[in-house]
Amino acid sequence: MAATQLTASPVTVSARSLASLRASSAKFGTLKPGTLKQSQFRSFVVRAASVVAPKYTSIKPLGDRVLVKIKEAEEKTMGGILLPSTAQSKPQGGEVVTVGEGRTIGKTKIDIDVPTGAQIIYSKYAGTEVEFNDVQHLILKEDDIVGLLETEDIKDLKPLNDRVFIKVVAEAEEKTAGGLLLTETTKEKPSIGTVIAVGPGSLDEEGKRQPLSISTGSTVLYSKYAGNDFKGKDGSNYIALRASDVMAILS
């Protein structure tokens, strides 16, 4: 499906993005003619997914890239409250449609381990969004895939490569040392958790897997603001991050 494009060079706004622009106007107010200078207007760009024309019937990713059908964003909170489009969290999951031929490390050919049809979780803001057959897809590198999800619950995530999946055990502080109450946006992020799953390890220069030194069941201290956060169906908080973001093992 070809999306209508409205252009005022060098600004490009797709018709699909107009709804979010209207929502944004409520926050910033209505702009009157002459409010923005031409130089300011040039820096305003709305980005949207690339649209593949109907004449193309397939997409074949190259190298170690994977084509993923994006899971739709949640339209309601867990309590059933309807979310406006601007408040919906960006999807981080999808289904693998097709994969590339892999890559070569040294003299070793490395195939992509992720099978077609697998449900995956990927890193935030990874890859390039593509609209194909009226459906949102993502083309991303295999290394941007956090793990495989074989059930409906994030707690069963199977991490890939050098990633570690952790259940957060330290709660955020609700007050400062001086007794001031903290809002949700200013609370210190927890950085202690229990490892519940580890990936097979990263590849060395010869294409061989190097097992991680972190084991399941360990209590670890990890870097703040690293990785990808998730909430399980039981309300528990989880985080998936690279092993290099784990700073210490606690005992």
XYZ file of N, CA and C in Angstrom:
753
model
N 0.845 -1.180 0.000
C 0.000 0.000 0.000
C 0.881 1.230 0.000
N 0.690 2.093 -0.945
C 1.509 3.304 -1.041
C 0.907 4.369 -0.144
N 1.698 4.924 0.763
C 1.196 5.953 1.667
C 1.289 7.309 1.002
N 0.266 8.124 1.187
C 0.280 9.475 0.643
C 1.326 10.299 1.372
N 2.106 11.036 0.655
C 3.148 11.856 1.254
C 2.825 13.330 1.078
N 2.903 14.068 2.177
C 2.728 15.513 2.130
C 4.100 16.137 2.293
N 4.543 16.916 1.333
C 5.904 17.445 1.402
C 5.924 18.955 1.372
N 6.816 19.496 2.182
C 7.126 20.923 2.154
C 8.623 20.979 2.356
N 9.340 20.713 1.293
C 10.775 20.449 1.299
C 11.495 21.328 2.316
N 12.394 20.709 3.146
C 12.752 19.304 3.117
C 11.999 18.477 4.143
N 10.779 18.844 4.505
C 10.012 18.136 5.519
C 9.082 17.141 4.854
N 9.048 15.893 5.357
C 8.156 14.868 4.826
C 7.326 14.291 5.953
N 6.011 14.317 5.788
C 5.102 13.799 6.799
C 4.158 12.817 6.139
N 4.128 11.555 6.576
C 3.214 10.582 5.998
C 1.826 10.763 6.579
N 0.827 10.374 5.792
C -0.557 10.497 6.252
C -0.770 9.684 7.519
N -0.046 8.566 7.646
C -0.161 7.708 8.816
C 0.277 8.420 10.084
N 1.145 9.463 9.954
C 1.677 10.155 11.120
C 0.825 11.335 11.560
N -0.197 11.703 10.747
C -0.975 12.887 11.072
C -1.710 12.762 12.398
N -2.148 11.529 12.717
C -2.887 11.340 13.962
C -2.031 11.688 15.163
N -0.755 11.268 15.146
C 0.121 11.576 16.262
C 0.461 13.051 16.315
N 0.463 13.715 15.145
C 0.712 15.146 15.135
C -0.434 15.895 15.800
N -1.671 15.431 15.518
C -2.813 16.075 16.153
C -2.753 15.905 17.663
N -2.330 14.694 18.105
C -2.237 14.457 19.536
C -1.175 15.352 20.161
N -0.090 15.572 19.431
C 0.984 16.419 19.950
C 0.549 17.866 20.084
N -0.376 18.312 19.239
C -0.804 19.705 19.291
C -1.475 20.035 20.606
N -2.059 19.013 21.253
C -2.697 19.255 22.539
C -1.671 19.619 23.587
N -0.455 19.103 23.411
C 0.615 19.377 24.367
C 1.290 20.711 24.092
N 1.503 21.000 22.832
C 2.268 22.184 22.483
C 1.395 23.375 22.095
N 0.071 23.123 21.916
C -0.807 24.211 21.514
C -0.812 24.385 20.013
N -1.726 25.212 19.527
C -1.839 25.452 18.090
C -0.808 26.482 17.656
N -0.082 26.163 16.586
C 0.931 27.077 16.070
C 0.285 28.058 15.101
N 0.489 29.315 15.349
C -0.058 30.345 14.474
C 0.914 30.650 13.344
N 0.401 31.128 12.216
C 1.292 31.471 11.109
C 2.382 32.441 11.560
N 3.606 32.154 11.178
C 4.717 33.029 11.532
C 5.348 32.705 12.862
N 4.764 31.710 13.618
C 5.320 31.369 14.923
C 6.712 30.778 14.786
N 6.879 29.881 13.805
C 8.175 29.261 13.570
C 8.870 29.903 12.380
N 10.156 30.141 12.535
C 10.950 30.636 11.427
C 11.242 29.492 10.471
N 11.545 29.816 9.222
C 11.815 28.783 8.228
C 12.954 27.876 8.667
N 13.997 28.433 9.299
C 15.135 27.627 9.723
C 14.738 26.640 10.799
N 13.766 27.029 11.682
C 13.299 26.130 12.708
C 12.432 25.037 12.106
N 11.620 25.389 11.119
C 10.698 24.447 10.500
C 11.450 23.339 9.776
N 12.624 23.655 9.235
C 13.394 22.668 8.499
C 13.864 21.538 9.397
N 14.047 21.822 10.700
C 14.555 20.798 11.595
C 13.455 19.885 12.112
N 12.194 20.196 11.760
C 11.072 19.392 12.223
C 10.772 18.292 11.213
N 11.122 17.042 11.579
C 10.936 15.924 10.661
C 10.177 14.818 11.373
N 9.121 14.322 10.762
C 8.379 13.201 11.302
C 8.832 11.933 10.593
N 9.342 10.974 11.348
C 9.859 9.742 10.757
C 8.798 8.650 10.835
N 8.668 7.883 9.785
C 7.717 6.774 9.754
C 8.377 5.593 9.082
N 7.700 4.449 9.127
C 8.248 3.248 8.509
C 8.306 3.416 6.996
N 9.360 2.856 6.381
C 9.444 2.852 4.923
C 8.333 1.965 4.379
N 7.693 2.395 3.302
C 6.585 1.641 2.722
C 7.057 0.929 1.469
N 6.891 -0.401 1.428
C 7.268 -1.191 0.264
C 6.088 -1.233 -0.700
N 6.309 -0.838 -1.944
C 5.241 -0.777 -2.942
C 4.635 -2.162 -3.191
N 3.339 -2.216 -3.541
C 2.643 -3.491 -3.752
C 3.272 -4.378 -4.824
N 4.022 -3.800 -5.777
C 4.598 -4.614 -6.847
C 5.654 -5.585 -6.340
N 6.179 -5.345 -5.128
C 7.155 -6.261 -4.543
C 6.432 -7.277 -3.672
N 6.712 -8.550 -3.877
C 5.962 -9.611 -3.201
C 6.729 -10.297 -2.078
N 8.009 -9.998 -1.923
C 8.772 -10.632 -0.847
C 9.946 -9.746 -0.445
N 10.433 -9.968 0.768
C 11.616 -9.279 1.282
C 12.589 -10.337 1.769
N 13.813 -10.314 1.268
C 14.831 -11.270 1.682
C 15.957 -10.523 2.389
N 16.066 -10.652 3.719
C 17.156 -9.980 4.433
C 18.504 -10.580 4.061
N 19.532 -9.781 4.105
C 20.873 -10.219 3.740
C 21.748 -10.397 4.978
N 22.786 -11.210 4.828
C 23.753 -11.391 5.909
C 23.117 -11.943 7.170
N 23.455 -11.308 8.296
C 22.946 -11.765 9.591
C 21.704 -10.981 10.017
N 20.929 -10.527 9.015
C 19.715 -9.772 9.317
C 18.495 -10.679 9.329
N 17.469 -10.235 10.050
C 16.241 -11.004 10.232
C 15.053 -10.088 9.963
N 14.041 -10.610 9.270
C 12.805 -9.868 9.041
C 11.775 -10.327 10.067
N 11.222 -9.368 10.810
C 10.309 -9.672 11.915
C 8.984 -8.950 11.714
N 7.893 -9.670 11.900
C 6.570 -9.066 11.915
C 6.321 -8.539 13.316
N 6.139 -7.223 13.433
C 6.048 -6.591 14.744
C 4.725 -6.907 15.428
N 4.820 -7.226 16.711
C 3.621 -7.431 17.514
C 2.966 -6.080 17.744
N 1.643 -6.038 17.680
C 0.926 -4.776 17.842
C 1.085 -4.244 19.259
N 1.094 -2.913 19.379
C 1.224 -2.270 20.692
C -0.009 -2.534 21.528
N 0.199 -2.614 22.845
C -0.920 -2.768 23.761
C -1.763 -1.503 23.757
N -3.084 -1.663 23.624
C -3.983 -0.520 23.603
C -4.614 -0.252 24.957
N -4.397 -1.177 25.910
C -4.961 -1.006 27.237
C -3.919 -1.328 28.298
N -4.093 -0.730 29.488
C -3.237 -1.063 30.613
C -3.702 -2.387 31.186
N -2.939 -2.929 32.144
C -3.321 -4.190 32.776
C -4.655 -4.043 33.501
N -5.002 -2.801 33.905
C -6.263 -2.555 34.586
C -7.412 -2.297 33.639
N -7.154 -2.353 32.313
C -8.210 -2.190 31.334
C -8.434 -0.774 30.865
N -7.550 0.157 31.250
C -7.706 1.551 30.841
C -7.207 1.723 29.412
N -8.026 2.307 28.545
C -7.656 2.520 27.147
C -6.574 3.585 27.051
N -5.523 3.285 26.296
C -4.403 4.212 26.146
C -4.509 4.971 24.832
N -4.245 6.295 24.839
C -4.161 7.019 23.563
C -2.924 6.558 22.813
N -2.903 6.773 21.499
C -1.800 6.275 20.677
C -0.457 6.824 21.122
N -0.422 8.058 21.644
C 0.844 8.658 22.045
C 1.388 8.052 23.330
N 0.537 7.334 24.098
C 0.977 6.769 25.367
C 1.271 5.283 25.275
N 0.994 4.671 24.135
C 1.215 3.242 23.993
C 2.714 2.958 23.917
N 3.143 1.929 24.649
C 4.558 1.582 24.652
C 4.943 0.947 23.331
N 6.167 1.231 22.902
C 6.634 0.679 21.633
C 6.796 -0.829 21.746
N 6.274 -1.595 20.782
C 6.412 -3.059 20.836
C 7.879 -3.466 20.820
N 8.198 -4.529 21.557
C 9.553 -5.066 21.558
C 9.546 -6.537 21.173
N 8.426 -6.995 20.643
C 8.326 -8.398 20.287
C 7.747 -8.594 18.909
N 7.959 -9.774 18.355
C 7.413 -10.071 17.039
C 7.710 -11.498 16.620
N 7.290 -11.828 15.398
C 7.475 -13.167 14.847
C 8.460 -13.115 13.690
N 9.409 -14.024 13.698
C 10.411 -14.087 12.635
C 9.759 -14.589 11.350
N 9.856 -13.776 10.298
C 9.265 -14.128 9.007
C 10.271 -14.853 8.124
N 11.459 -14.306 8.039
C 12.522 -14.932 7.246
C 13.867 -14.425 7.743
N 14.920 -15.172 7.452
C 16.252 -14.812 7.937
C 17.245 -14.781 6.780
N 18.358 -14.103 7.016
C 19.424 -14.031 6.021
C 20.266 -15.300 6.011
N 21.304 -15.284 5.189
C 22.140 -16.473 5.033
C 23.190 -16.619 6.120
N 23.280 -15.636 7.022
C 24.269 -15.706 8.089
C 25.496 -14.862 7.773
N 26.559 -15.117 8.500
C 27.787 -14.333 8.310
C 29.002 -15.240 8.418
N 30.150 -14.674 8.072
C 31.398 -15.425 8.141
C 32.344 -14.752 9.125
N 32.848 -15.539 10.082
C 33.843 -15.039 11.034
C 35.125 -15.823 10.789
N 36.149 -15.110 10.328
C 37.368 -15.809 9.933
C 37.066 -16.707 8.749
N 37.255 -18.025 8.930
C 36.945 -18.995 7.878
C 35.684 -19.796 8.209
N 35.013 -19.388 9.288
C 33.854 -20.144 9.754
C 32.557 -19.480 9.317
N 31.679 -20.257 8.682
C 30.362 -19.764 8.282
C 29.406 -19.951 9.453
N 28.770 -18.866 9.886
C 27.869 -18.897 11.029
C 26.438 -18.687 10.546
N 25.630 -19.725 10.690
C 24.223 -19.605 10.331
C 23.452 -18.891 11.435
N 22.313 -18.325 11.076
C 21.455 -17.672 12.057
C 20.710 -18.741 12.856
N 20.785 -18.648 14.192
C 20.191 -19.659 15.064
C 18.680 -19.507 15.225
N 18.160 -18.325 14.944
C 16.745 -18.066 15.189
C 15.908 -18.656 14.054
N 14.969 -19.548 14.348
C 14.174 -20.183 13.291
C 13.007 -19.317 12.825
N 12.587 -19.535 11.606
C 11.406 -18.855 11.075
C 10.178 -19.258 11.902
N 9.347 -18.299 12.213
C 8.151 -18.554 13.013
C 8.352 -18.357 14.497
N 9.599 -18.177 14.941
C 9.868 -18.002 16.365
C 9.351 -16.656 16.851
N 8.869 -16.647 18.100
C 8.473 -15.408 18.749
C 9.696 -14.863 19.475
N 10.044 -13.627 19.200
C 11.273 -13.063 19.764
C 11.008 -11.746 20.493
N 11.964 -11.393 21.343
C 12.020 -10.076 21.966
C 13.300 -9.419 21.462
N 13.218 -8.168 21.040
C 14.401 -7.496 20.507
C 14.681 -6.208 21.270
N 15.882 -5.672 21.072
C 16.306 -4.461 21.768
C 15.466 -3.265 21.355
N 15.261 -2.354 22.292
C 14.526 -1.133 21.990
C 15.232 -0.359 20.880
N 14.442 0.187 19.975
C 14.924 1.072 18.913
C 15.885 0.394 17.940
N 15.895 -0.945 17.931
C 16.779 -1.661 17.007
C 16.143 -1.753 15.626
N 16.974 -1.863 14.606
C 16.507 -2.148 13.262
C 15.834 -0.998 12.530
N 15.280 -1.347 11.371
C 14.594 -0.390 10.496
C 13.172 -0.872 10.256
N 12.192 0.000 10.520
C 10.793 -0.374 10.338
C 10.392 -0.300 8.866
N 9.656 -1.310 8.431
C 9.208 -1.395 7.047
C 7.739 -1.814 7.037
N 6.912 -1.091 6.257
C 5.519 -1.482 6.096
C 5.404 -2.316 4.826
N 4.997 -3.581 4.986
C 4.931 -4.517 3.866
C 3.599 -5.257 3.913
N 2.835 -5.194 2.825
C 1.495 -5.793 2.774
C 0.606 -5.273 3.899
N 0.699 -3.968 4.152
C -0.114 -3.288 5.159
C 0.207 -3.723 6.587
N 1.331 -4.378 6.791
C 1.722 -4.859 8.117
C 3.095 -4.283 8.462
N 3.263 -3.877 9.726
C 4.533 -3.325 10.169
C 5.551 -4.441 10.421
N 6.726 -4.311 9.802
C 7.816 -5.259 9.983
C 9.065 -4.515 10.459
N 10.052 -5.297 10.835
C 11.323 -4.741 11.277
C 12.443 -5.586 10.693
N 13.442 -4.920 10.115
C 14.645 -5.610 9.659
C 15.759 -5.265 10.642
N 16.291 -6.273 11.315
C 17.314 -6.026 12.320
C 18.365 -7.121 12.291
N 19.509 -6.852 12.895
C 20.578 -7.832 12.968
C 20.255 -8.882 14.032
N 20.756 -10.085 13.813
C 20.493 -11.163 14.773
C 20.962 -10.790 16.174
N 22.050 -10.042 16.268
C 22.595 -9.679 17.577
C 21.670 -8.741 18.350
N 20.718 -8.102 17.656
C 19.760 -7.225 18.329
C 18.587 -7.998 18.926
N 18.535 -9.304 18.679
C 17.482 -10.135 19.272
C 17.892 -10.503 20.690
N 17.078 -10.118 21.656
C 17.383 -10.365 23.067
C 17.188 -11.830 23.413
N 16.078 -12.421 22.940
C 15.826 -13.816 23.269
C 14.577 -14.355 22.606
N 14.351 -15.658 22.804
C 13.177 -16.335 22.275
C 12.123 -16.435 23.371
N 10.866 -16.265 22.993
C 9.768 -16.352 23.945
C 8.847 -17.482 23.496
N 8.890 -18.594 24.211
C 8.137 -19.785 23.818
C 6.774 -19.875 24.491
N 6.485 -18.967 25.442
C 5.182 -18.912 26.101
C 4.678 -17.474 26.067
N 3.537 -17.218 26.707
C 2.969 -15.876 26.743
C 3.550 -15.027 27.868
N 4.381 -15.617 28.727
C 4.901 -14.896 29.886
C 6.382 -14.592 29.704
N 6.753 -13.348 29.947
C 8.135 -12.906 29.747
C 9.107 -13.642 30.661
N 8.630 -14.196 31.772
C 9.531 -14.883 32.707
C 10.168 -16.115 32.068
N 9.577 -16.609 30.964
C 10.101 -17.790 30.282
C 11.031 -17.439 29.129
N 11.474 -16.185 29.079
C 12.368 -15.749 28.002
C 13.656 -16.574 27.986
N 14.062 -16.990 26.799
C 15.321 -17.716 26.607
C 16.317 -16.756 25.967
N 17.257 -16.215 26.755
C 18.190 -15.214 26.206
C 19.132 -15.820 25.173
N 19.578 -14.973 24.237
C 20.492 -15.411 23.184
C 21.860 -14.757 23.348
N 22.844 -15.372 22.718
C 24.214 -14.844 22.677
C 24.741 -14.547 24.082
N 25.231 -13.324 24.325
C 25.863 -13.011 25.614
C 24.911 -12.299 26.574
N 23.604 -12.527 26.404
C 22.650 -11.846 27.272
C 22.289 -12.672 28.498
N 21.932 -11.939 29.553
C 21.556 -12.534 30.828
C 20.161 -12.038 31.182
N 19.296 -12.932 31.649
C 17.932 -12.563 32.025
C 17.817 -12.605 33.538
N 17.402 -11.485 34.116
C 17.449 -11.285 35.562
C 16.080 -10.908 36.107
N 15.732 -11.491 37.269
C 14.553 -11.060 38.000
C 14.988 -10.041 39.031
N 14.410 -8.850 38.957
C 14.804 -7.761 39.848
C 14.335 -8.065 41.265
N 15.254 -7.946 42.232
C 14.898 -8.241 43.625
C 14.968 -7.018 44.523
N 15.688 -5.968 44.093
C 15.796 -4.751 44.899
C 14.740 -3.756 44.455
N 13.919 -3.267 45.382
C 12.883 -2.302 45.062
C 13.458 -0.894 45.013
N 12.890 -0.045 44.187
C 13.337 1.340 44.093
C 13.043 2.075 45.391
N 13.945 2.937 45.782
C 13.729 3.755 46.965
C 12.611 4.750 46.722
N 11.666 4.860 47.674
C 10.538 5.774 47.510
C 10.777 7.120 48.183
N 11.843 7.190 48.980
C 12.164 8.456 49.643
C 13.660 8.712 49.563
N 14.028 9.991 49.589
C 15.434 10.354 49.643
C 15.918 10.206 51.083
N 17.235 10.343 51.264
C 17.788 10.243 52.618
C 17.187 11.301 53.538
N 16.752 12.413 52.959
C 16.158 13.484 53.750
C 14.668 13.318 53.988
N 14.096 12.236 53.446
C 12.687 11.965 53.694
C 11.738 12.482 52.634
N 12.256 13.037 51.527
C 11.393 13.551 50.473
C 10.814 12.391 49.667
N 9.522 12.446 49.388
C 8.855 11.402 48.618
C 9.233 11.544 47.144
N 9.608 10.433 46.520
C 10.005 10.450 45.113
C 8.851 10.031 44.225
N 8.708 10.690 43.065
C 7.717 10.282 42.081
C 8.266 9.093 41.304
N 7.410 8.433 40.506
C 7.834 7.271 39.728
C 8.979 7.596 38.784
N 8.980 8.824 38.238
C 9.997 9.177 37.250
C 11.340 9.513 37.884
N 11.376 9.756 39.196
C 12.631 10.135 39.833
C 13.174 9.063 40.762
N 12.473 7.957 40.911
C 12.963 6.886 41.771
C 14.254 6.299 41.207
N 15.165 5.942 42.125
C 16.406 5.302 41.722
C 16.116 3.932 41.144
N 16.681 3.619 39.997
C 16.410 2.336 39.363
C 17.109 1.201 40.111
N 16.391 0.098 40.395
C 17.010 -1.039 41.075
C 18.157 -1.604 40.249
N 19.169 -2.161 40.914
C 20.299 -2.709 40.176
C 20.781 -4.026 40.765
N 19.935 -4.707 41.527
C 20.269 -6.019 42.079
C 19.195 -7.006 41.655
N 19.617 -8.182 41.219
C 18.642 -9.169 40.789
C 19.197 -10.577 40.802
N 18.306 -11.532 40.561
C 18.680 -12.946 40.515
C 18.654 -13.428 39.070
N 19.733 -14.051 38.637
C 19.825 -14.561 37.269
C 18.927 -15.787 37.128
N 17.997 -15.742 36.168
C 17.110 -16.889 35.964
C 17.387 -17.610 34.642
N 18.163 -16.982 33.757
C 18.541 -17.647 32.511
C 19.727 -16.918 31.891
N 20.595 -17.664 31.216
C 21.745 -17.056 30.538
C 21.814 -17.579 29.103
N 22.384 -16.766 28.232
C 22.553 -17.149 26.847
C 23.730 -18.096 26.671
N 23.913 -18.642 25.477
C 25.004 -19.597 25.219
C 26.378 -18.941 25.143
N 26.422 -17.610 25.106
C 27.695 -16.904 25.022
C 27.924 -16.286 23.656
N 28.893 -15.398 23.581
C 29.205 -14.714 22.323
C 30.202 -15.537 21.514
N 30.381 -15.152 20.259
C 31.312 -15.841 19.364
C 32.679 -15.176 19.405
N 33.738 -15.991 19.440
C 35.086 -15.419 19.416
C 35.524 -15.189 17.976
N 36.780 -14.849 17.767
C 37.284 -14.508 16.443
C 37.319 -15.702 15.496
N 37.189 -16.907 16.053
C 37.181 -18.109 15.227
C 35.769 -18.652 15.035
N 34.779 -17.927 15.559
C 33.398 -18.357 15.403
C 32.953 -19.392 16.422
N 33.702 -19.551 17.511
C 33.346 -20.520 18.552
C 32.661 -19.812 19.716
N 31.676 -20.492 20.313
C 30.948 -19.935 21.445
C 31.833 -19.923 22.692
N 31.787 -18.808 23.407
C 32.494 -18.682 24.666
C 31.461 -18.610 25.785
N 31.313 -19.692 26.564
C 30.300 -19.725 27.618
C 30.459 -18.571 28.605
N 29.337 -18.104 29.130
C 29.369 -17.011 30.088
C 29.814 -17.504 31.458
N 30.473 -16.627 32.198
C 30.950 -16.977 33.541
C 29.871 -16.785 34.598
N 28.715 -16.286 34.191
C 27.602 -16.053 35.118
C 26.658 -17.247 35.045
N 26.252 -17.748 36.189
C 25.401 -18.928 36.210
C 23.999 -18.611 36.735
N 23.049 -19.447 36.365
C 21.671 -19.304 36.827
C 21.614 -19.426 38.347
N 20.804 -18.577 38.972
C 20.657 -18.597 40.422
C 21.536 -17.595 41.138
N 22.519 -17.010 40.441
C 23.409 -16.030 41.068
C 22.668 -14.725 41.335
N 23.024 -14.074 42.436
C 22.528 -12.727 42.723
C 23.592 -11.749 42.255
N 23.200 -10.821 41.390
C 24.195 -9.968 40.748
C 23.868 -8.487 40.915
N 24.902 -7.689 40.766
C 24.796 -6.231 40.727
C 25.058 -5.815 39.292
N 24.126 -5.090 38.679
C 24.281 -4.744 37.270
C 24.210 -3.233 37.060
N 24.684 -2.789 35.913
C 24.733 -1.360 35.596
C 23.331 -0.771 35.520
N 23.168 0.416 36.108
C 21.887 1.101 36.037
C 21.636 1.571 34.610
N 20.377 1.520 34.194
C 19.936 1.995 32.878
C 20.421 1.114 31.732
N 20.928 -0.079 32.044
C 21.353 -1.000 30.983
C 20.199 -1.926 30.618
N 20.244 -2.489 29.424
C 19.323 -3.535 29.044
C 17.899 -3.105 28.760
N 16.997 -4.104 28.768
C 15.582 -3.908 28.459
C 14.736 -4.398 29.620
N 13.832 -3.552 30.096
C 12.984 -3.876 31.245
C 11.670 -4.503 30.807
N 11.174 -5.457 31.606
C 9.902 -6.111 31.339
C 9.164 -6.355 32.645
N 7.859 -6.501 32.545
C 7.048 -6.857 33.704
C 6.309 -8.152 33.399
N 6.427 -9.133 34.300
C 5.782 -10.420 34.106
C 4.309 -10.384 34.460
N 3.615 -11.452 34.119
C 2.188 -11.525 34.400
C 1.899 -11.518 35.896
N 2.892 -11.955 36.696
C 2.711 -11.964 38.144
C 3.080 -10.627 38.783
N 3.420 -9.654 37.955
C 3.775 -8.330 38.469
C 5.241 -8.149 38.778
N 6.037 -9.216 38.644
C 7.474 -9.121 38.914
C 8.179 -8.359 37.801
N 9.271 -7.705 38.163
C 10.068 -6.955 37.194
C 11.272 -7.785 36.748
N 11.549 -7.720 35.443
C 12.669 -8.456 34.867
C 13.499 -7.512 34.007
N 14.738 -7.911 33.772
C 15.597 -7.140 32.877
C 16.491 -8.107 32.104
N 16.663 -7.839 30.812
C 17.572 -8.608 29.970
C 18.706 -7.682 29.551
N 19.929 -8.079 29.820
C 21.078 -7.238 29.479
C 22.269 -8.099 29.091
N 23.283 -7.453 28.575
C 24.494 -8.182 28.182
C 25.313 -8.533 29.429
N 26.026 -9.628 29.341
C 26.832 -10.073 30.477
C 27.840 -9.017 30.894
N 28.298 -8.215 29.948
C 29.284 -7.171 30.266
C 28.700 -6.062 31.141
N 27.348 -5.993 31.221
C 26.712 -5.002 32.082
C 26.524 -5.506 33.510
N 26.877 -6.759 33.776
C 26.856 -7.287 35.135
C 28.195 -6.947 35.777
N 28.137 -6.211 36.880
C 29.367 -5.701 37.492
C 29.940 -6.613 38.560
N 29.086 -7.364 39.265
C 29.582 -8.186 40.359
C 28.558 -9.254 40.735
N 29.051 -10.334 41.342
C 28.201 -11.384 41.890
C 28.170 -11.225 43.399
N 26.992 -11.193 43.968
C 26.838 -11.005 45.416
C 26.647 -12.350 46.098
N 27.235 -12.489 47.285
C 27.057 -13.729 48.053
C 27.121 -13.431 49.538
